[in-house]
Short mmCIF file of C-alpha atoms in Angstrom, two decimals:
data_model
loop_
_atom_site.label_atom_id
_atom_site.label_comp_id
_atom_site.label_asym_id
_atom_site.label_seq_id
_atom_site.Cartn_x
_atom_site.Cartn_y
_atom_site.Cartn_z
CA MET A 1 20.26 39.80 -3.71
CA SER A 2 20.86 40.56 -7.55
CA PRO A 3 20.77 37.62 -9.72
CA ALA A 4 23.95 36.41 -11.65
CA LYS A 5 24.75 37.94 -14.83
CA LYS A 6 24.67 35.56 -17.97
CA GLY A 7 27.40 33.28 -18.49
CA GLU A 8 28.38 33.97 -14.78
CA ALA A 9 28.44 31.28 -12.11
CA ASN A 10 25.73 31.72 -9.53
CA PRO A 11 26.64 32.14 -6.03
CA ALA A 12 25.88 28.53 -5.16
CA ALA A 13 28.10 27.53 -7.82
CA LYS A 14 30.95 29.65 -6.71
CA ALA A 15 30.40 28.47 -3.20
CA LYS A 16 30.87 25.22 -4.40
CA VAL A 17 34.01 25.53 -6.21
CA LEU A 18 35.59 27.21 -2.95
CA LEU A 19 34.15 24.24 -0.85
CA GLU A 20 35.57 22.10 -3.23
CA ALA A 21 39.13 23.16 -2.93
CA LEU A 22 39.21 23.87 1.04
CA PRO A 23 40.52 19.78 1.54
CA TYR A 24 43.51 20.66 -0.83
CA ILE A 25 44.20 24.07 0.86
CA GLN A 26 44.28 22.33 4.19
CA ARG A 27 46.10 19.51 3.01
CA PHE A 28 48.97 21.59 1.27
CA ASN A 29 49.34 24.37 3.91
CA GLY A 30 52.73 25.23 4.34
CA ALA A 31 54.15 22.65 1.48
CA THR A 32 56.77 23.69 -1.19
CA ILE A 33 55.57 23.57 -4.78
CA VAL A 34 58.00 23.73 -7.14
CA ILE A 35 56.61 24.70 -10.48
CA LYS A 36 58.69 25.22 -14.10
CA TYR A 37 57.18 27.91 -15.89
CA GLY A 38 57.70 27.60 -19.64
CA GLY A 39 56.32 27.43 -23.20
CA HIS A 40 52.89 29.04 -24.49
CA ALA A 41 52.15 30.08 -20.70
CA MET A 42 55.32 32.65 -20.96
CA VAL A 43 54.43 34.34 -24.16
CA ASP A 44 50.44 34.40 -24.28
CA GLU A 45 49.38 37.71 -22.18
CA ALA A 46 46.08 36.43 -21.11
CA LEU A 47 48.14 33.03 -19.65
CA GLN A 48 50.91 35.06 -18.26
CA GLU A 49 48.13 37.19 -16.23
CA SER A 50 46.59 33.68 -15.12
CA PHE A 51 49.83 32.25 -14.01
CA ALA A 52 50.60 35.09 -11.96
CA ARG A 53 47.38 35.06 -9.96
CA ASP A 54 47.78 31.59 -9.44
CA ILE A 55 51.12 32.03 -8.21
CA VAL A 56 50.04 34.61 -5.87
CA LEU A 57 46.83 32.90 -4.43
CA LEU A 58 48.93 29.71 -3.85
CA LYS A 59 51.26 31.83 -1.33
CA TYR A 60 48.17 33.44 0.32
CA THR A 61 46.55 30.08 0.91
CA GLY A 62 49.60 29.10 2.79
CA MET A 63 51.79 26.99 0.37
CA ASN A 64 55.36 27.83 -0.58
CA PRO A 65 55.38 28.31 -4.65
CA VAL A 66 59.11 28.05 -5.76
CA ILE A 67 59.26 29.16 -9.61
CA VAL A 68 61.96 27.89 -12.39
CA HIS A 69 61.70 29.17 -15.75
CA GLY A 70 62.68 28.68 -19.13
CA GLY A 71 63.15 31.18 -22.05
CA GLY A 72 64.44 29.45 -25.23
CA PRO A 73 62.10 31.48 -27.55
CA GLN A 74 63.23 34.44 -25.73
CA ILE A 75 66.95 33.67 -26.45
CA GLY A 76 66.58 32.67 -29.74
CA SER A 77 64.62 35.79 -30.72
CA MET A 78 67.60 38.19 -29.22
CA LEU A 79 70.24 35.57 -30.93
CA LYS A 80 68.51 36.50 -34.26
CA LYS A 81 68.61 40.09 -33.65
CA LEU A 82 72.20 40.43 -32.96
CA GLY A 83 73.03 38.04 -35.74
CA ILE A 84 74.16 35.18 -33.81
CA GLU A 85 73.27 31.57 -35.58
CA SER A 86 71.44 29.37 -33.29
CA ARG A 87 72.48 25.47 -33.46
CA PHE A 88 71.21 22.67 -31.61
CA VAL A 89 72.44 19.13 -30.94
CA ARG A 90 69.90 16.69 -29.75
CA GLY A 91 67.32 19.37 -28.89
CA MET A 92 70.18 21.46 -26.79
CA ARG A 93 71.37 24.76 -27.85
CA VAL A 94 75.02 24.96 -28.55
CA THR A 95 76.38 27.62 -26.20
CA ASP A 96 79.50 29.26 -26.86
CA GLU A 97 81.21 32.11 -24.77
CA ALA A 98 79.23 35.18 -26.77
CA THR A 99 75.77 32.97 -26.78
CA MET A 100 76.06 32.22 -23.05
CA ASP A 101 76.40 35.83 -22.76
CA VAL A 102 73.19 36.21 -24.25
CA VAL A 103 71.48 33.33 -22.42
CA GLU A 104 72.35 34.92 -19.16
CA MET A 105 71.47 38.41 -20.54
CA VAL A 106 67.93 37.19 -21.32
CA LEU A 107 66.94 34.46 -18.68
CA VAL A 108 68.54 36.75 -15.63
CA GLY A 109 68.25 40.25 -16.79
CA LYS A 110 64.62 40.02 -18.87
CA VAL A 111 62.42 37.11 -18.51
CA ASN A 112 63.41 36.58 -14.69
CA LYS A 113 62.50 40.52 -14.08
CA ALA A 114 59.69 39.84 -15.83
CA ILE A 115 57.96 37.25 -13.98
CA VAL A 116 59.15 39.08 -10.80
CA ARG A 117 57.10 42.34 -11.91
CA MET A 118 53.95 40.23 -12.80
CA ILE A 119 53.77 38.31 -9.71
CA ASN A 120 54.29 41.56 -7.85
CA GLN A 121 51.64 43.65 -9.71
CA HIS A 122 49.22 41.13 -8.54
CA GLY A 123 49.97 41.44 -5.02
CA GLY A 124 52.68 38.93 -4.52
CA ARG A 125 56.26 39.72 -3.40
CA ALA A 126 58.50 37.92 -5.66
CA VAL A 127 62.50 38.08 -5.60
CA GLY A 128 64.41 37.05 -8.78
CA LEU A 129 67.32 34.66 -8.59
CA SER A 130 69.72 32.69 -10.55
CA GLY A 131 71.31 29.37 -10.08
CA LYS A 132 74.77 31.75 -9.06
CA ASP A 133 73.16 33.53 -6.27
CA GLY A 134 73.95 32.42 -3.06
CA ARG A 135 75.87 29.32 -4.92
CA LEU A 136 72.38 27.98 -5.10
CA ILE A 137 72.99 25.58 -8.44
CA ARG A 138 76.40 24.33 -8.60
CA ALA A 139 76.96 23.12 -12.03
CA HIS A 140 79.40 21.13 -14.38
CA LYS A 141 79.58 20.93 -18.05
CA LEU A 142 77.31 18.46 -19.78
CA GLU A 143 79.16 15.54 -21.73
CA LEU A 144 77.50 14.17 -24.55
CA SER A 145 78.12 10.40 -25.02
CA GLY A 146 78.58 9.78 -28.73
CA GLY A 147 77.48 5.96 -28.99
CA ASP A 148 79.29 4.99 -32.01
CA THR A 149 80.47 8.45 -33.07
CA ALA A 150 82.66 10.93 -31.05
CA PRO A 151 80.80 12.89 -28.38
CA GLU A 152 79.80 16.52 -29.84
CA ASP A 153 81.18 19.33 -27.68
CA ILE A 154 78.10 21.89 -27.16
CA GLY A 155 79.98 24.50 -25.12
CA LEU A 156 78.66 26.14 -21.99
CA VAL A 157 75.69 23.87 -21.33
CA GLY A 158 75.60 22.17 -17.76
CA THR A 159 73.83 19.73 -15.64
CA VAL A 160 73.54 19.97 -12.01
CA ASN A 161 75.94 18.86 -9.55
CA ARG A 162 74.34 20.15 -6.21
CA ILE A 163 71.88 22.43 -4.88
CA ASP A 164 72.05 24.69 -2.00
CA PRO A 165 68.80 25.55 -1.01
CA SER A 166 69.51 27.89 1.56
CA VAL A 167 68.79 31.20 0.08
CA ILE A 168 65.12 29.66 -1.16
CA ASP A 169 64.40 28.65 2.70
CA ALA A 170 65.30 32.41 3.76
CA LEU A 171 63.01 34.25 1.03
CA ASP A 172 60.11 31.47 1.94
CA ASP A 173 60.89 32.15 5.79
CA THR A 174 60.51 35.77 5.03
CA GLY A 175 56.83 35.73 2.78
CA TYR A 176 58.70 36.11 -0.51
CA ILE A 177 58.29 33.82 -3.73
CA PRO A 178 61.49 32.86 -5.46
CA VAL A 179 61.62 33.01 -9.17
CA ILE A 180 64.76 31.37 -10.53
CA ALA A 181 66.69 31.54 -13.95
CA PRO A 182 68.44 28.05 -14.83
CA VAL A 183 71.90 29.25 -14.88
CA GLY A 184 74.56 27.89 -12.54
CA ALA A 185 78.37 28.02 -12.34
CA ASP A 186 81.00 25.34 -11.70
CA GLU A 187 83.58 25.53 -8.84
CA GLN A 188 86.15 27.62 -11.41
CA GLY A 189 83.32 30.21 -12.17
CA PHE A 190 82.15 29.20 -15.44
CA THR A 191 78.89 30.00 -16.19
CA TYR A 192 76.59 27.42 -17.44
CA ASN A 193 73.09 27.36 -19.60
CA ILE A 194 71.14 24.40 -17.77
CA ASN A 195 67.82 22.62 -18.98
CA ALA A 196 65.05 24.35 -16.76
CA ASP A 197 63.07 20.96 -15.97
CA LEU A 198 66.45 19.56 -14.76
CA VAL A 199 66.64 22.62 -12.47
CA ALA A 200 63.21 22.54 -11.42
CA SER A 201 63.62 18.51 -10.41
CA HIS A 202 66.73 19.24 -8.52
CA ILE A 203 65.49 22.19 -6.67
CA ALA A 204 62.01 20.02 -5.88
CA ALA A 205 64.32 17.43 -4.20
CA ALA A 206 66.79 19.40 -2.29
CA LEU A 207 63.69 21.36 -0.53
CA GLY A 208 61.85 18.09 -0.13
CA ALA A 209 59.07 19.53 -2.19
CA GLU A 210 55.38 18.33 -1.94
CA LYS A 211 55.10 18.90 -5.42
CA LEU A 212 56.88 19.42 -8.64
CA VAL A 213 54.51 20.75 -11.60
CA LEU A 214 56.01 21.15 -15.23
CA LEU A 215 54.03 23.31 -17.54
CA THR A 216 53.93 22.03 -20.93
CA ASP A 217 52.41 22.67 -24.23
CA VAL A 218 50.72 19.45 -24.49
CA GLU A 219 47.55 17.71 -22.58
CA GLY A 220 49.89 15.59 -20.75
CA ILE A 221 51.19 11.75 -20.87
CA ARG A 222 49.23 9.94 -23.55
CA GLY A 223 48.87 6.31 -23.79
CA ALA A 224 49.18 3.86 -26.32
CA ASP A 225 45.54 4.50 -27.31
CA GLY A 226 46.36 8.16 -27.43
CA LYS A 227 44.20 9.45 -24.43
CA VAL A 228 45.77 11.34 -21.75
CA ILE A 229 46.58 9.24 -18.99
CA ALA A 230 44.97 11.22 -15.70
CA SER A 231 47.58 9.40 -13.17
CA ILE A 232 50.11 6.91 -13.51
CA ASN A 233 52.82 5.42 -11.51
CA SER A 234 56.60 5.46 -11.69
CA THR A 235 56.82 1.97 -13.08
CA ARG A 236 54.22 2.10 -15.92
CA ALA A 237 55.89 5.46 -17.02
CA GLY A 238 59.09 3.84 -17.36
CA GLU A 239 57.64 0.96 -19.09
CA LEU A 240 55.65 3.46 -21.58
CA ILE A 241 58.89 4.78 -22.17
CA ALA A 242 60.57 1.56 -22.77
CA GLU A 243 57.91 0.67 -25.18
CA GLY A 244 58.07 4.08 -27.13
CA VAL A 245 54.88 5.06 -26.32
CA ILE A 246 56.55 8.09 -24.39
CA ASP A 247 58.60 9.60 -26.74
CA GLY A 248 60.47 12.58 -28.24
CA GLY A 249 60.42 15.56 -26.15
CA MET A 250 58.33 14.35 -23.19
CA ILE A 251 60.89 11.60 -22.59
CA PRO A 252 63.15 14.34 -20.42
CA LYS A 253 60.20 15.74 -18.68
CA VAL A 254 58.82 12.46 -17.69
CA GLU A 255 62.32 11.52 -16.57
CA CYS A 256 62.80 14.61 -14.53
CA CYS A 257 59.56 13.60 -12.86
CA LEU A 258 60.91 10.13 -12.15
CA ASP A 259 64.13 11.37 -10.65
CA ALA A 260 62.60 14.06 -8.48
CA LEU A 261 60.17 10.91 -7.36
CA ALA A 262 63.40 8.88 -6.64
CA ARG A 263 64.65 11.65 -4.50
CA GLY A 264 61.85 11.77 -2.45
CA VAL A 265 59.45 14.46 -4.03
CA GLY A 266 55.61 13.90 -2.91
CA LYS A 267 54.05 14.06 -6.33
CA THR A 268 54.84 15.12 -9.75
CA HIS A 269 52.72 16.72 -12.54
CA ILE A 270 52.98 17.45 -16.28
CA ILE A 271 50.37 19.80 -17.13
CA ASP A 272 48.90 21.51 -20.05
CA GLY A 273 50.05 25.40 -19.52
CA ARG A 274 47.91 26.50 -22.69
CA VAL A 275 44.98 26.37 -20.01
CA GLU A 276 44.11 29.53 -17.91
CA HIS A 277 44.67 28.94 -14.39
CA ALA A 278 46.22 25.48 -15.25
CA VAL A 279 48.13 25.43 -11.84
CA LEU A 280 45.05 26.05 -9.64
CA LEU A 281 43.19 23.22 -11.53
CA GLU A 282 45.81 21.01 -11.27
CA ILE A 283 46.02 21.32 -7.29
CA PHE A 284 42.86 22.40 -6.28
CA THR A 285 40.57 20.15 -8.02
CA PRO A 286 40.41 16.00 -8.44
CA GLU A 287 40.33 16.26 -12.26
CA GLY A 288 43.39 18.33 -12.96
CA VAL A 289 44.64 19.27 -16.44
CA GLY A 290 47.57 16.99 -16.96
CA THR A 291 49.18 13.81 -15.73
CA GLN A 292 49.96 13.07 -12.25
CA VAL A 293 52.97 11.30 -12.19
CA VAL A 294 53.54 9.19 -8.64
CA ALA A 295 56.05 6.63 -7.06
CA LYS A 296 53.53 3.71 -6.52
#
C-alpha cells in the first residue's frame, strides 16, 4: 500500500470521514432538500464546481435536491451594459417592463442554464425551470406598505401566491434535479421577479422538505456576543429579531426559515456559501458551516 502524499489525508482518516457521514446518508435517504443557491458561491469558479459536485453527490446518496437560485449581480451587470438604471427600494429592485425582460432573460436564459450545465458536467441530470413552467409559481404583485408615507410602486416585483409542485415531483420521480429560477406569473399572465429566498421557502413547504438550506455570504446567525450560533429554535430567533440582534439583510432570511418551519419543513439552515463543499459539510457533519434553525 502506497503512503499518503504530503498534505493528503491518510486512508484511515478518509475512511473515518465516510463512516461519520453514514448515519446522515441513512437518515436522509429519500428526503427532499431544497437549496437556495446565491451569493459568492455563484460567482467564484472554485465554489461553483464545489456546489455542483455537492448536488450530484446528494442525488447519488439517495436524496432529492431541489435548487432555487438567485442572480442579482448578474442582472445588475446586464442592466448596466444595456444602459438601464437600477434603482432599489428597501433592498428590492424597482422592476418596470424593460427591467423585467432583462431579469427573465438573465435568470431563466443565462444563470439557470449555466447551473444546469455545471451539474450535468459533474454527472448529474439537471433540468432548468422557471416558476412559469407547469404553473409552478403563481404570484401576485408585492404591495409595499407605506407606514406614515404613501406606499411606493416598485413595479413587477412579486410575492408567492401558491406553489404547484407537480412538475418538481415528476422530475424527482424520474431521477432529475430541478433547478428553478425565481420568476412567477399571476392569473392574468403578468410576469414577476420574486425574491429567491422566499421562493425556496415556499417550495420547501409545498414539497414537505426535510431541509431548507440558504447559502449566504455570512458565517451564520450571530448572537449578542458576536459569535455564530450553531443551532437556534424559532422562538429564540424571533426574540433576537425583536431585540435587534438579528438585523439588516439577515432578517428576511431568518423570517423565510421561520415561515418554512411553521409550514412543516423539518429543519432550516443558513450557511456560509463561501466555504467549499458547504452543503455537504452542513448535511453530513455534526459541526456544519452555519446556523441551524429548528422549530423547537
